[in-house]
Amino acid sequence: MSEPITTPSPITTPPPITVPPFAVIPGAQVQHTLQGQERQIVDLVEATYRLHAAGDSVNPPSYFLRFSDRPTARIIALPASIGGQVRVDGLKWISSFPDNVQAGIPRASAVLILNDHDTGYPFACLESSIISASRTAAMAASAADRLSRHRRRPTRVGFFGTGLIARYIHTFLSATGWSFDQIGVHDVSADSAAGFQSYLQQTATGQVSVYDSPEQLIRSSDLVVFATVAGRPHVTDPAWFDHNPLVLHVSLRDLAPEIVLASANIVDDVDHCLKADTSPHLAEQLTGNRDFLTGTLHDVMTGRVALPDDRPVVFSPFGLGVLDLAVGKHVYDEVTGAGQLHVVDDFFHELRRYG
């Protein structure tokens, strides 16, 4: 009996490594791409949290550039790398200059650089304040859903801080199925509070009220959203939270340690959140331990932790650079697929080692 004839497998050679073209994606394209995709971005953020929890990411500490002549201002570098199907490295470079608001321009501005996985070459620069606001709002909407599944679902929301982030969080909550009977608003700037109230009255259902008192806002809300520029705790009385609300502590530094210690605390990443004098970091410094932490949002998503209903639940997300990368790469892919990518020809010029 003759041996069967086998055909040798063809030898495949890997594609040559080449320098990717460099593209610039302005804010208008970013906004157009993300508009109406709120549910998809929430799903993307949750998938990224899963990759991060599985160790398929690199997310070193953020780096803060501060200025002695501008003590309220800062610029932050968030380097990161993400695996999975995204496979991209990069850096968000985001500034926070609160005095901008008095001049009528946004406090924050940002760019996102995406680097090629194989060569390390940057292949895109995206306007990133919209990406940053979208991923922040998406993680807030995810937390609101996940942390209220075994509690009474909030029907009264209060926004403490009324800037761009508050607007995006409201948009993402509305787009992912939330509606509220009452919406409360408080800001140290009466003009900002009135502006946000006017916006909500045009876009939201339910009664919209401005509260002059922080205590009144908190006590009248079972979902409290902190979206301020506070650099140190300014809400200090645990009794204001006796009704056990769900708190989205997005701005991280509003709550005194005593409030943190009286609550069930969920973070997005333990090591990142307990740094830079955030409220959870101050609680750690006060107690000398991290026992007050209940777990991470991923722990809640996977059922590893259960949440009490006899205490406030506080979500304090540091905001991971991998989230910006995931959303930025999504925008890049969408713009590329639509044939609308603006490539800067010959951006990299010296590409031969010896001329």
PDB file of C-alpha atoms in Angstrom, residues 32-289:
ATOM      1  CA  HIS A  32     -19.380  63.162  15.323  1.00  0.00           C
ATOM      2  CA  THR A  33     -18.045  59.624  15.734  1.00  0.00           C
ATOM      3  CA  LEU A  34     -19.069  59.222  19.372  1.00  0.00           C
ATOM      4  CA  GLN A  35     -22.446  60.944  19.176  1.00  0.00           C
ATOM      5  CA  GLY A  36     -25.231  58.421  19.631  1.00  0.00           C
ATOM      6  CA  GLN A  37     -22.811  55.635  20.601  1.00  0.00           C
ATOM      7  CA  GLU A  38     -23.217  55.997  24.363  1.00  0.00           C
ATOM      8  CA  ARG A  39     -24.322  52.395  24.963  1.00  0.00           C
ATOM      9  CA  GLN A  40     -21.505  51.099  22.770  1.00  0.00           C
ATOM     10  CA  ILE A  41     -18.933  53.170  24.669  1.00  0.00           C
ATOM     11  CA  VAL A  42     -20.231  51.908  28.029  1.00  0.00           C
ATOM     12  CA  ASP A  43     -19.807  48.339  26.740  1.00  0.00           C
ATOM     13  CA  LEU A  44     -16.304  49.208  25.513  1.00  0.00           C
ATOM     14  CA  VAL A  45     -15.333  50.677  28.880  1.00  0.00           C
ATOM     15  CA  GLU A  46     -16.582  47.575  30.700  1.00  0.00           C
ATOM     16  CA  ALA A  47     -14.671  45.317  28.277  1.00  0.00           C
ATOM     17  CA  THR A  48     -11.537  47.377  28.944  1.00  0.00           C
ATOM     18  CA  TYR A  49     -11.975  46.997  32.700  1.00  0.00           C
ATOM     19  CA  ARG A  50     -12.135  43.234  32.139  1.00  0.00           C
ATOM     20  CA  LEU A  51      -8.896  43.287  30.126  1.00  0.00           C
ATOM     21  CA  HIS A  52      -7.239  45.387  32.812  1.00  0.00           C
ATOM     22  CA  ALA A  53      -8.392  43.046  35.586  1.00  0.00           C
ATOM     23  CA  ALA A  54      -7.042  40.085  33.575  1.00  0.00           C
ATOM     24  CA  GLY A  55      -3.607  41.719  33.420  1.00  0.00           C
ATOM     25  CA  ASP A  56      -3.744  42.392  29.679  1.00  0.00           C
ATOM     26  CA  SER A  57      -2.773  46.032  30.068  1.00  0.00           C
ATOM     27  CA  VAL A  58      -0.009  48.286  31.316  1.00  0.00           C
ATOM     28  CA  ASN A  59      -1.213  51.306  33.243  1.00  0.00           C
ATOM     29  CA  PRO A  60       1.592  53.016  35.196  1.00  0.00           C
ATOM     30  CA  PRO A  61       0.944  55.910  37.584  1.00  0.00           C
ATOM     31  CA  SER A  62      -0.152  59.209  36.113  1.00  0.00           C
ATOM     32  CA  TYR A  63       2.422  61.987  36.114  1.00  0.00           C
ATOM     33  CA  PHE A  64       1.408  65.414  37.389  1.00  0.00           C
ATOM     34  CA  LEU A  65       3.076  68.570  36.108  1.00  0.00           C
ATOM     35  CA  ARG A  66       2.387  71.409  38.543  1.00  0.00           C
ATOM     36  CA  PHE A  67       3.452  75.054  38.574  1.00  0.00           C
ATOM     37  CA  SER A  68       4.548  77.293  41.444  1.00  0.00           C
ATOM     38  CA  ASP A  69       3.230  80.391  39.653  1.00  0.00           C
ATOM     39  CA  ARG A  70      -0.131  78.711  38.788  1.00  0.00           C
ATOM     40  CA  PRO A  71      -0.988  76.587  41.845  1.00  0.00           C
ATOM     41  CA  THR A  72      -4.500  75.667  40.697  1.00  0.00           C
ATOM     42  CA  ALA A  73      -3.335  74.431  37.295  1.00  0.00           C
ATOM     43  CA  ARG A  74      -1.847  71.098  36.296  1.00  0.00           C
ATOM     44  CA  ILE A  75      -1.084  68.981  33.258  1.00  0.00           C
ATOM     45  CA  ILE A  76      -1.274  65.208  33.608  1.00  0.00           C
ATOM     46  CA  ALA A  77       0.360  62.499  31.507  1.00  0.00           C
ATOM     47  CA  LEU A  78      -1.407  59.132  31.427  1.00  0.00           C
ATOM     48  CA  PRO A  79       0.713  56.541  29.593  1.00  0.00           C
ATOM     49  CA  ALA A  80      -0.866  53.157  28.973  1.00  0.00           C
ATOM     50  CA  SER A  81      -0.908  50.016  26.859  1.00  0.00           C
ATOM     51  CA  ILE A  82      -3.811  47.705  26.156  1.00  0.00           C
ATOM     52  CA  GLY A  83      -3.871  44.211  24.652  1.00  0.00           C
ATOM     53  CA  GLY A  84      -6.801  42.120  23.521  1.00  0.00           C
ATOM     54  CA  GLN A  85      -8.104  43.018  20.090  1.00  0.00           C
ATOM     55  CA  VAL A  86      -7.216  46.678  20.636  1.00  0.00           C
ATOM     56  CA  ARG A  87      -3.424  46.206  20.814  1.00  0.00           C
ATOM     57  CA  VAL A  88      -2.324  49.799  21.096  1.00  0.00           C
ATOM     58  CA  ASP A  89      -0.026  51.880  23.258  1.00  0.00           C
ATOM     59  CA  GLY A  90      -0.307  55.590  23.889  1.00  0.00           C
ATOM     60  CA  LEU A  91      -0.472  58.657  26.064  1.00  0.00           C
ATOM     61  CA  LYS A  92      -3.171  61.091  27.138  1.00  0.00           C
ATOM     62  CA  TRP A  93      -1.811  64.565  27.870  1.00  0.00           C
ATOM     63  CA  ILE A  94      -4.546  66.539  29.622  1.00  0.00           C
ATOM     64  CA  SER A  95      -4.413  69.959  31.224  1.00  0.00           C
ATOM     65  CA  SER A  96      -6.685  71.407  33.889  1.00  0.00           C
ATOM     66  CA  PHE A  97      -6.617  75.191  34.181  1.00  0.00           C
ATOM     67  CA  PRO A  98      -9.661  76.173  36.291  1.00  0.00           C
ATOM     68  CA  ASP A  99      -9.140  79.902  35.665  1.00  0.00           C
ATOM     69  CA  ASN A 100     -10.093  79.283  32.029  1.00  0.00           C
ATOM     70  CA  VAL A 101     -13.736  79.184  33.077  1.00  0.00           C
ATOM     71  CA  GLN A 102     -13.663  82.868  34.009  1.00  0.00           C
ATOM     72  CA  ALA A 103     -12.487  83.613  30.476  1.00  0.00           C
ATOM     73  CA  GLY A 104     -15.371  81.652  29.003  1.00  0.00           C
ATOM     74  CA  ILE A 105     -13.335  78.689  27.732  1.00  0.00           C
ATOM     75  CA  PRO A 106     -13.324  75.098  29.035  1.00  0.00           C
ATOM     76  CA  ARG A 107     -11.149  74.183  31.987  1.00  0.00           C
ATOM     77  CA  ALA A 108      -9.647  71.075  30.383  1.00  0.00           C
ATOM     78  CA  SER A 109      -7.905  70.490  27.078  1.00  0.00           C
ATOM     79  CA  ALA A 110      -6.254  67.293  25.913  1.00  0.00           C
ATOM     80  CA  VAL A 111      -4.637  65.311  23.151  1.00  0.00           C
ATOM     81  CA  LEU A 112      -4.289  61.543  22.825  1.00  0.00           C
ATOM     82  CA  ILE A 113      -1.333  59.946  21.049  1.00  0.00           C
ATOM     83  CA  LEU A 114      -1.749  56.392  19.725  1.00  0.00           C
ATOM     84  CA  ASN A 115       1.411  54.335  19.134  1.00  0.00           C
ATOM     85  CA  ASP A 116       1.735  51.374  16.798  1.00  0.00           C
ATOM     86  CA  HIS A 117       2.012  48.047  18.640  1.00  0.00           C
ATOM     87  CA  ASP A 118       4.794  46.656  16.426  1.00  0.00           C
ATOM     88  CA  THR A 119       7.018  49.662  15.671  1.00  0.00           C
ATOM     89  CA  GLY A 120       6.233  52.061  18.497  1.00  0.00           C
ATOM     90  CA  TYR A 121       5.701  54.848  15.975  1.00  0.00           C
ATOM     91  CA  PRO A 122       2.888  57.273  16.790  1.00  0.00           C
ATOM     92  CA  PHE A 123       0.190  56.868  14.165  1.00  0.00           C
ATOM     93  CA  ALA A 124      -2.492  59.279  15.370  1.00  0.00           C
ATOM     94  CA  CYS A 125      -3.055  62.420  17.394  1.00  0.00           C
ATOM     95  CA  LEU A 126      -6.650  62.922  18.503  1.00  0.00           C
ATOM     96  CA  GLU A 127      -8.346  65.822  20.236  1.00  0.00           C
ATOM     97  CA  SER A 128      -9.066  64.163  23.540  1.00  0.00           C
ATOM     98  CA  SER A 129     -11.140  66.347  25.843  1.00  0.00           C
ATOM     99  CA  ILE A 130     -14.223  64.781  24.233  1.00  0.00           C
ATOM    100  CA  ILE A 131     -12.723  61.285  24.499  1.00  0.00           C
ATOM    101  CA  SER A 132     -11.845  61.919  28.145  1.00  0.00           C
ATOM    102  CA  ALA A 133     -15.318  63.246  28.958  1.00  0.00           C
ATOM    103  CA  SER A 134     -16.950  60.329  27.133  1.00  0.00           C
ATOM    104  CA  ARG A 135     -14.963  57.620  28.889  1.00  0.00           C
ATOM    105  CA  THR A 136     -15.538  59.360  32.243  1.00  0.00           C
ATOM    106  CA  ALA A 137     -19.265  59.538  31.615  1.00  0.00           C
ATOM    107  CA  ALA A 138     -19.319  55.941  30.393  1.00  0.00           C
ATOM    108  CA  MET A 139     -17.643  54.610  33.530  1.00  0.00           C
ATOM    109  CA  ALA A 140     -20.045  56.691  35.642  1.00  0.00           C
ATOM    110  CA  ALA A 141     -23.054  55.297  33.765  1.00  0.00           C
ATOM    111  CA  SER A 142     -21.678  51.776  34.112  1.00  0.00           C
ATOM    112  CA  ALA A 143     -21.180  52.247  37.845  1.00  0.00           C
ATOM    113  CA  ALA A 144     -24.656  53.722  38.305  1.00  0.00           C
ATOM    114  CA  ASP A 145     -26.129  50.618  36.678  1.00  0.00           C
ATOM    115  CA  ARG A 146     -23.912  47.990  38.275  1.00  0.00           C
ATOM    116  CA  LEU A 147     -23.989  49.443  41.790  1.00  0.00           C
ATOM    117  CA  SER A 148     -27.765  49.854  41.868  1.00  0.00           C
ATOM    118  CA  ARG A 149     -28.775  46.406  40.605  1.00  0.00           C
ATOM    119  CA  HIS A 150     -29.309  45.020  44.108  1.00  0.00           C
ATOM    120  CA  ARG A 151     -30.458  48.279  45.664  1.00  0.00           C
ATOM    121  CA  ARG A 152     -33.462  50.486  45.082  1.00  0.00           C
ATOM    122  CA  ARG A 153     -32.893  52.184  41.714  1.00  0.00           C
ATOM    123  CA  PRO A 154     -32.406  55.943  42.187  1.00  0.00           C
ATOM    124  CA  THR A 155     -35.109  58.282  40.914  1.00  0.00           C
ATOM    125  CA  ARG A 156     -33.644  61.549  42.212  1.00  0.00           C
ATOM    126  CA  VAL A 157     -30.248  62.650  40.942  1.00  0.00           C
ATOM    127  CA  GLY A 158     -28.169  65.564  42.197  1.00  0.00           C
ATOM    128  CA  PHE A 159     -25.252  67.111  40.297  1.00  0.00           C
ATOM    129  CA  PHE A 160     -22.629  68.751  42.487  1.00  0.00           C
ATOM    130  CA  GLY A 161     -20.611  70.668  39.886  1.00  0.00           C
ATOM    131  CA  THR A 162     -22.123  71.686  36.560  1.00  0.00           C
ATOM    132  CA  GLY A 163     -19.393  71.718  33.918  1.00  0.00           C
ATOM    133  CA  LEU A 164     -18.679  69.652  30.823  1.00  0.00           C
ATOM    134  CA  ILE A 165     -18.261  66.390  32.750  1.00  0.00           C
ATOM    135  CA  ALA A 166     -21.628  66.779  34.468  1.00  0.00           C
ATOM    136  CA  ARG A 167     -23.259  67.381  31.080  1.00  0.00           C
ATOM    137  CA  TYR A 168     -21.647  64.281  29.583  1.00  0.00           C
ATOM    138  CA  ILE A 169     -22.607  62.140  32.571  1.00  0.00           C
ATOM    139  CA  HIS A 170     -26.223  63.262  32.256  1.00  0.00           C
ATOM    140  CA  THR A 171     -26.125  62.468  28.525  1.00  0.00           C
ATOM    141  CA  PHE A 172     -24.740  58.980  29.107  1.00  0.00           C
ATOM    142  CA  LEU A 173     -27.205  58.256  31.916  1.00  0.00           C
ATOM    143  CA  SER A 174     -30.124  59.315  29.708  1.00  0.00           C
ATOM    144  CA  ALA A 175     -28.836  57.317  26.731  1.00  0.00           C
ATOM    145  CA  THR A 176     -28.465  54.149  28.806  1.00  0.00           C
ATOM    146  CA  GLY A 177     -32.014  54.061  30.111  1.00  0.00           C
ATOM    147  CA  TRP A 178     -32.035  56.355  33.133  1.00  0.00           C
ATOM    148  CA  SER A 179     -34.811  58.837  33.810  1.00  0.00           C
ATOM    149  CA  PHE A 180     -35.355  60.826  36.965  1.00  0.00           C
ATOM    150  CA  ASP A 181     -38.367  62.345  38.686  1.00  0.00           C
ATOM    151  CA  GLN A 182     -36.168  65.050  40.188  1.00  0.00           C
ATOM    152  CA  ILE A 183     -32.846  66.535  39.111  1.00  0.00           C
ATOM    153  CA  GLY A 184     -30.954  68.726  41.557  1.00  0.00           C
ATOM    154  CA  VAL A 185     -28.147  71.126  40.692  1.00  0.00           C
ATOM    155  CA  HIS A 186     -25.550  72.849  42.867  1.00  0.00           C
ATOM    156  CA  ASP A 187     -22.439  74.816  41.972  1.00  0.00           C
ATOM    157  CA  VAL A 188     -20.329  77.429  43.732  1.00  0.00           C
ATOM    158  CA  SER A 189     -20.974  79.578  40.646  1.00  0.00           C
ATOM    159  CA  ALA A 190     -24.592  80.673  40.451  1.00  0.00           C
ATOM    160  CA  ASP A 191     -24.189  81.399  36.734  1.00  0.00           C
ATOM    161  CA  SER A 192     -22.907  77.871  36.069  1.00  0.00           C
ATOM    162  CA  ALA A 193     -25.772  76.347  38.047  1.00  0.00           C
ATOM    163  CA  ALA A 194     -28.305  78.439  36.131  1.00  0.00           C
ATOM    164  CA  GLY A 195     -26.721  77.506  32.809  1.00  0.00           C
ATOM    165  CA  PHE A 196     -26.838  73.791  33.618  1.00  0.00           C
ATOM    166  CA  GLN A 197     -30.423  74.129  34.832  1.00  0.00           C
ATOM    167  CA  SER A 198     -31.399  75.740  31.522  1.00  0.00           C
ATOM    168  CA  TYR A 199     -29.665  72.937  29.604  1.00  0.00           C
ATOM    169  CA  LEU A 200     -31.451  70.255  31.641  1.00  0.00           C
ATOM    170  CA  GLN A 201     -34.842  71.887  31.229  1.00  0.00           C
ATOM    171  CA  GLN A 202     -34.393  71.626  27.462  1.00  0.00           C
ATOM    172  CA  THR A 203     -33.093  68.056  27.390  1.00  0.00           C
ATOM    173  CA  ALA A 204     -34.355  66.168  30.446  1.00  0.00           C
ATOM    174  CA  THR A 205     -37.615  64.978  31.900  1.00  0.00           C
ATOM    175  CA  GLY A 206     -38.445  65.554  35.541  1.00  0.00           C
ATOM    176  CA  GLN A 207     -38.351  68.608  37.758  1.00  0.00           C
ATOM    177  CA  VAL A 208     -35.054  70.519  37.739  1.00  0.00           C
ATOM    178  CA  SER A 209     -34.123  72.483  40.877  1.00  0.00           C
ATOM    179  CA  VAL A 210     -31.107  74.579  41.836  1.00  0.00           C
ATOM    180  CA  TYR A 211     -30.004  74.220  45.455  1.00  0.00           C
ATOM    181  CA  ASP A 212     -28.000  76.945  47.161  1.00  0.00           C
ATOM    182  CA  SER A 213     -27.058  74.553  49.948  1.00  0.00           C
ATOM    183  CA  PRO A 214     -24.825  71.498  49.367  1.00  0.00           C
ATOM    184  CA  GLU A 215     -26.599  69.723  52.229  1.00  0.00           C
ATOM    185  CA  GLN A 216     -30.012  70.241  50.622  1.00  0.00           C
ATOM    186  CA  LEU A 217     -28.761  68.867  47.298  1.00  0.00           C
ATOM    187  CA  ILE A 218     -27.295  65.728  48.888  1.00  0.00           C
ATOM    188  CA  ARG A 219     -30.216  65.013  51.198  1.00  0.00           C
ATOM    189  CA  SER A 220     -32.697  65.391  48.316  1.00  0.00           C
ATOM    190  CA  SER A 221     -30.837  62.957  45.998  1.00  0.00           C
ATOM    191  CA  ASP A 222     -30.502  59.184  46.051  1.00  0.00           C
ATOM    192  CA  LEU A 223     -27.887  59.383  43.272  1.00  0.00           C
ATOM    193  CA  VAL A 224     -25.267  62.101  43.834  1.00  0.00           C
ATOM    194  CA  VAL A 225     -22.766  62.998  41.108  1.00  0.00           C
ATOM    195  CA  PHE A 226     -19.663  64.927  42.179  1.00  0.00           C
ATOM    196  CA  ALA A 227     -18.031  66.562  39.148  1.00  0.00           C
ATOM    197  CA  THR A 228     -16.073  69.472  40.586  1.00  0.00           C
ATOM    198  CA  VAL A 229     -12.506  70.796  40.443  1.00  0.00           C
ATOM    199  CA  ALA A 230     -12.048  70.541  44.214  1.00  0.00           C
ATOM    200  CA  GLY A 231      -8.472  69.958  45.342  1.00  0.00           C
ATOM    201  CA  ARG A 232      -9.371  69.028  48.929  1.00  0.00           C
ATOM    202  CA  PRO A 233     -12.458  67.789  50.795  1.00  0.00           C
ATOM    203  CA  HIS A 234     -15.231  70.331  51.246  1.00  0.00           C
ATOM    204  CA  VAL A 235     -18.114  67.986  52.152  1.00  0.00           C
ATOM    205  CA  THR A 236     -17.406  66.909  55.713  1.00  0.00           C
ATOM    206  CA  ASP A 237     -20.590  65.811  57.507  1.00  0.00           C
ATOM    207  CA  PRO A 238     -21.442  62.076  57.258  1.00  0.00           C
ATOM    208  CA  ALA A 239     -24.963  62.848  58.488  1.00  0.00           C
ATOM    209  CA  TRP A 240     -25.802  64.379  55.099  1.00  0.00           C
ATOM    210  CA  PHE A 241     -25.627  60.830  53.711  1.00  0.00           C
ATOM    211  CA  ASP A 242     -27.855  59.174  56.320  1.00  0.00           C
ATOM    212  CA  HIS A 243     -30.340  58.190  53.590  1.00  0.00           C
ATOM    213  CA  ASN A 244     -27.629  55.928  52.048  1.00  0.00           C
ATOM    214  CA  PRO A 245     -27.432  57.319  48.521  1.00  0.00           C
ATOM    215  CA  LEU A 246     -25.341  56.006  45.655  1.00  0.00           C
ATOM    216  CA  VAL A 247     -22.490  58.476  45.132  1.00  0.00           C
ATOM    217  CA  LEU A 248     -20.517  58.828  41.891  1.00  0.00           C
ATOM    218  CA  HIS A 249     -17.447  60.562  43.290  1.00  0.00           C
ATOM    219  CA  VAL A 250     -15.981  61.321  39.870  1.00  0.00           C
ATOM    220  CA  SER A 251     -13.889  64.300  40.990  1.00  0.00           C
ATOM    221  CA  LEU A 252     -12.272  62.211  43.755  1.00  0.00           C
ATOM    222  CA  ARG A 253     -11.416  64.917  46.300  1.00  0.00           C
ATOM    223  CA  ASP A 254     -14.777  66.233  47.509  1.00  0.00           C
ATOM    224  CA  LEU A 255     -15.485  63.921  50.459  1.00  0.00           C
ATOM    225  CA  ALA A 256     -13.860  64.046  53.894  1.00  0.00           C
ATOM    226  CA  PRO A 257     -12.256  60.760  55.027  1.00  0.00           C
ATOM    227  CA  GLU A 258     -14.958  60.375  57.680  1.00  0.00           C
ATOM    228  CA  ILE A 259     -17.593  60.085  54.939  1.00  0.00           C
ATOM    229  CA  VAL A 260     -15.478  57.566  53.044  1.00  0.00           C
ATOM    230  CA  LEU A 261     -15.029  55.474  56.195  1.00  0.00           C
ATOM    231  CA  ALA A 262     -18.785  55.462  56.834  1.00  0.00           C
ATOM    232  CA  SER A 263     -19.516  54.157  53.326  1.00  0.00           C
ATOM    233  CA  ALA A 264     -19.067  51.089  51.157  1.00  0.00           C
ATOM    234  CA  ASN A 265     -16.304  52.083  48.753  1.00  0.00           C
ATOM    235  CA  ILE A 266     -15.855  50.908  45.177  1.00  0.00           C
ATOM    236  CA  VAL A 267     -12.909  52.068  43.042  1.00  0.00           C
ATOM    237  CA  ASP A 268     -11.813  51.318  39.496  1.00  0.00           C
ATOM    238  CA  ASP A 269      -8.217  50.458  40.460  1.00  0.00           C
ATOM    239  CA  VAL A 270      -7.003  50.295  44.056  1.00  0.00           C
ATOM    240  CA  ASP A 271      -3.398  51.421  43.600  1.00  0.00           C
ATOM    241  CA  HIS A 272      -4.265  54.259  41.237  1.00  0.00           C
ATOM    242  CA  CYS A 273      -7.125  55.599  43.319  1.00  0.00           C
ATOM    243  CA  LEU A 274      -5.233  55.643  46.596  1.00  0.00           C
ATOM    244  CA  LYS A 275      -2.714  58.273  45.477  1.00  0.00           C
ATOM    245  CA  ALA A 276      -2.426  62.022  44.942  1.00  0.00           C
ATOM    246  CA  ASP A 277      -4.476  62.922  48.038  1.00  0.00           C
ATOM    247  CA  THR A 278      -7.784  61.645  46.735  1.00  0.00           C
ATOM    248  CA  SER A 279     -10.449  61.193  49.402  1.00  0.00           C
ATOM    249  CA  PRO A 280      -9.798  57.413  49.583  1.00  0.00           C
ATOM    250  CA  HIS A 281      -6.065  58.146  49.851  1.00  0.00           C
ATOM    251  CA  LEU A 282      -6.731  60.503  52.780  1.00  0.00           C
ATOM    252  CA  ALA A 283      -8.827  57.756  54.410  1.00  0.00           C
ATOM    253  CA  GLU A 284      -5.905  55.370  54.025  1.00  0.00           C
ATOM    254  CA  GLN A 285      -3.548  57.908  55.580  1.00  0.00           C
ATOM    255  CA  LEU A 286      -5.959  58.412  58.479  1.00  0.00           C
ATOM    256  CA  THR A 287      -6.447  54.715  59.239  1.00  0.00           C
ATOM    257  CA  GLY A 288      -3.154  53.236  58.080  1.00  0.00           C
ATOM    258  CA  ASN A 289      -4.932  50.530  56.095  1.00  0.00           C
TER     259      ASN A 289
END
